[in-house]
Amino acid sequence: MTTKPYVPVSDEERDFLAAYDPSGFPSIALTVDMLVFTIRAGRLAVLLIERGGFPYKGSWALPGGFVNPDESADEAAARELFEETNITVGDEFHLEQLKTYTTPGRDPRMRVVSTSYFALVPDLPSPTGGDDASQARWWAVEDLGLEGNCTEDSPALAFDHATIIRDGLERVRAKIEYSPLATKFLESSFTLADLRRVYEAVWNEPLHPANFRRKVLSTPGFVKALGNKGESKTGGRTAALYEEGNASLLHPALLRRTVNTEEGDDE
Amino acid sequence: MTTKPYVPVSDEERDFLAAYDPSGFPSIALTVDMLVFTIRAGRLAVLLIERGGFPYKGSWALPGGFVNPDESADEAAARELFEETNITVGDEFHLEQLKTYTTPGRDPRMRVVSTSYFALVPDLPSPTGGDDASQARWWAVEDLGLEGNCTEDSPALAFDHATIIRDGLERVRAKIEYSPLATKFLESSFTLADLRRVYEAVWNEPLHPANFRRKVLSTPGFVKALGNKGESKTGGRTAALYEEGNASLLHPALLRRTVNTEEGDDE
DNA sequence: GGAATAGTGTCTGTAAGACAATATACT
DNA sequence: AGTATATTGTCTTACAGACACTATTCC
């Protein structure tokens, strides 16, 4: 529980810290941890990096890094996201602060305060290997063993990153109910079936196509119809294309049936 | 935008910082800022403290303080809340992390990373003067001039605390829709009219008593009926008493009509 | 034509919003 | 009695969920 003295483990880190505070090692390091979510093969996935050194060597961790002295955590998060995925901040995807983790000892090297961010991005062409030698890949969140369904294939997660991923999942699952965030998982034009598959992947439950359609179209500002039509992929009628609308909140909201609360004896 | 050298402004601060990092002043200070909300005279109010020294002398600031080296921000927030209001952490009120503010230069003295928390407490007996000589009082959020209704009576707010208060208001207003948090503003037993007045104060809009009642009672786990009845205060039929239920999420949610989103051309 | 998906129409149950009516307290 | 609030009842409208049906594409 007490803060241990810091021992640099790589030249990059040593250099960074020397530049960070010329007078010595800082008492507190501020970092960002990135939850980069996407939909791959119909499943919600998160980007993880295999750690190559102490601590948690061989475990999988969220990408992230130090906040520079002259930048805010928001700016650091956008920078890290670009470094990891080559995506530039814009309207194409969503980046939002999630929560800050401060428990003493969460990093054995020193006191590290980490502010987590989550990003929602469309399916990226490649597994987006990081610029450093570390191994990066997408993990389907189902396969992480976060909800008791832990198997021998579930990866070990470094630090308190399992908690961060759980918190992020909860936020994303709740937020697509009342905001048009689900469109951020898709390219700029999409079909209503694409949008429905996003909801099904994030909530992990099937939705009724006809009712979903009626609901989305009756929510003002959620999506906007484009004139053209897409191509049929597996046979079947060609679907119309839509783009993101201009609403920032959905009213009325799309409601899940499955709500993770204990409802007991009422009244 | 660049971080200025730190100049201690009080003996307490100097002592704290010396103890905080014996090798010198820390590069980053981690603090908590507390949004303590309550309902006073039918209006949503927040606790503010008048600053007695540099910077922002004479402005009003959120209560808060440094996170000690051996505690988490959660623990620091609970400690600060007790120091400000003499309320002990428990089921009686709500304490939750809001957001972390990191912009360089937000405190002119040094790089201060502040994690904000909001607490919902019942109306407290006294204005709860702080233990130090600083002036503390409740401010109705309407009177803070946060939404353009700024008058000459609106207080000057220190640092980026106007932003923090706005963020907190948004969170609380949204969260009482789908969680039973509104009961945290009340004593352990309350009438449905009391609960309705909480919603009316937080949302600043009148609610229909009969429909509110039916809605609350039909939401499983929101409130639980007590056998006894309260006293009539202003004449009129005596209302039945209720206590908090065991639901953690309201399903279905109580919906505001007024939603602060720009809804444009749909479809 | 057959299979597959997109999209429309319709029925039903539930619940919200408005409002009237009744019940119970205080003066 | 008169007033004020609590509580119940009822009517209308909106919408979610279910499901049948039509439309359009590929094979």
Coordinates of C-alpha atoms in Angstrom, one line a residue, chain A residues 127-222:
Chain A
P127 CA -4.9 -5.2 -36.2
T128 CA -3.0 -2.0 -35.9
G129 CA 0.3 -3.1 -34.5
G130 CA 1.7 -0.5 -32.2
D131 CA 4.7 1.5 -33.2
D132 CA 6.8 -0.1 -30.6
A133 CA 7.7 -3.8 -30.6
S134 CA 4.8 -4.7 -28.4
Q135 CA 2.1 -7.0 -29.6
A136 CA -1.3 -5.4 -30.2
R137 CA -4.6 -7.1 -31.1
W138 CA -8.3 -6.9 -30.8
W139 CA -10.0 -9.0 -28.2
A140 CA -13.7 -9.7 -28.2
V141 CA -14.9 -8.6 -24.8
E142 CA -16.8 -11.9 -24.4
D143 CA -13.5 -13.7 -24.5
L144 CA -11.9 -11.6 -21.7
G145 CA -13.7 -13.5 -19.0
L146 CA -14.9 -10.4 -17.2
E147 CA -18.4 -11.6 -16.3
G148 CA -17.6 -15.0 -14.7
N149 CA -17.3 -16.7 -18.1
C150 CA -13.6 -17.1 -17.6
T151 CA -11.9 -19.9 -19.6
E152 CA -8.4 -21.0 -20.0
D153 CA -8.3 -18.9 -23.2
S154 CA -9.0 -15.7 -21.3
P155 CA -6.0 -13.4 -21.2
A156 CA -4.5 -12.2 -18.0
L157 CA -5.1 -8.5 -17.7
A158 CA -2.5 -6.2 -16.2
F159 CA -2.9 -3.7 -13.4
D160 CA -6.6 -2.9 -12.6
H161 CA -7.4 -2.9 -16.3
A162 CA -10.1 -5.5 -15.9
T163 CA -12.0 -3.1 -13.7
I164 CA -11.5 -0.3 -16.2
I165 CA -12.8 -2.4 -19.1
R166 CA -15.8 -3.4 -17.0
D167 CA -16.5 0.3 -16.2
G168 CA -16.1 1.2 -19.8
L169 CA -18.5 -1.5 -21.0
E170 CA -21.1 -0.4 -18.6
R171 CA -20.8 3.1 -19.8
V172 CA -21.0 2.3 -23.5
R173 CA -23.9 -0.1 -23.0
A174 CA -25.8 2.5 -21.1
K175 CA -24.9 5.4 -23.4
I176 CA -26.0 4.0 -26.7
E177 CA -29.5 3.8 -25.2
Y178 CA -30.0 7.5 -25.0
S179 CA -27.4 8.9 -27.4
P180 CA -26.6 8.2 -31.1
L181 CA -23.2 6.9 -30.2
A182 CA -23.8 3.6 -31.9
T183 CA -23.3 5.2 -35.3
K184 CA -19.7 5.9 -34.3
F185 CA -18.9 2.2 -34.7
L186 CA -19.9 2.5 -38.4
E187 CA -18.6 4.1 -41.5
S188 CA -20.2 7.4 -42.6
S189 CA -23.0 5.7 -44.5
F190 CA -24.6 2.5 -43.2
T191 CA -27.8 0.5 -43.4
L192 CA -30.3 0.1 -40.6
A193 CA -29.3 -3.6 -40.3
D194 CA -25.7 -2.4 -39.8
L195 CA -26.9 -0.2 -37.0
R196 CA -28.9 -2.9 -35.5
R197 CA -26.0 -5.3 -35.5
V198 CA -24.0 -2.7 -33.5
Y199 CA -26.7 -2.7 -30.8
E200 CA -26.9 -6.5 -30.8
A201 CA -23.1 -6.8 -30.5
V202 CA -22.8 -4.2 -27.7
W203 CA -25.8 -5.5 -25.7
N204 CA -25.2 -9.1 -26.7
E205 CA -28.9 -9.7 -27.3
P206 CA -31.0 -10.0 -30.5
L207 CA -33.2 -7.2 -31.5
H208 CA -36.4 -7.4 -33.6
P209 CA -35.5 -5.9 -37.1
A210 CA -38.9 -4.4 -37.9
N211 CA -39.4 -2.8 -34.5
F212 CA -35.8 -1.6 -34.4
R213 CA -36.4 0.1 -37.7
R214 CA -39.6 1.8 -36.7
K215 CA -38.0 2.9 -33.5
V216 CA -34.9 4.4 -35.0
L217 CA -36.8 6.2 -37.8
S218 CA -39.2 7.7 -35.3
T219 CA -36.5 9.1 -33.1
P220 CA -35.8 12.6 -34.3
G221 CA -32.3 13.3 -35.4
F222 CA -30.9 9.8 -34.9

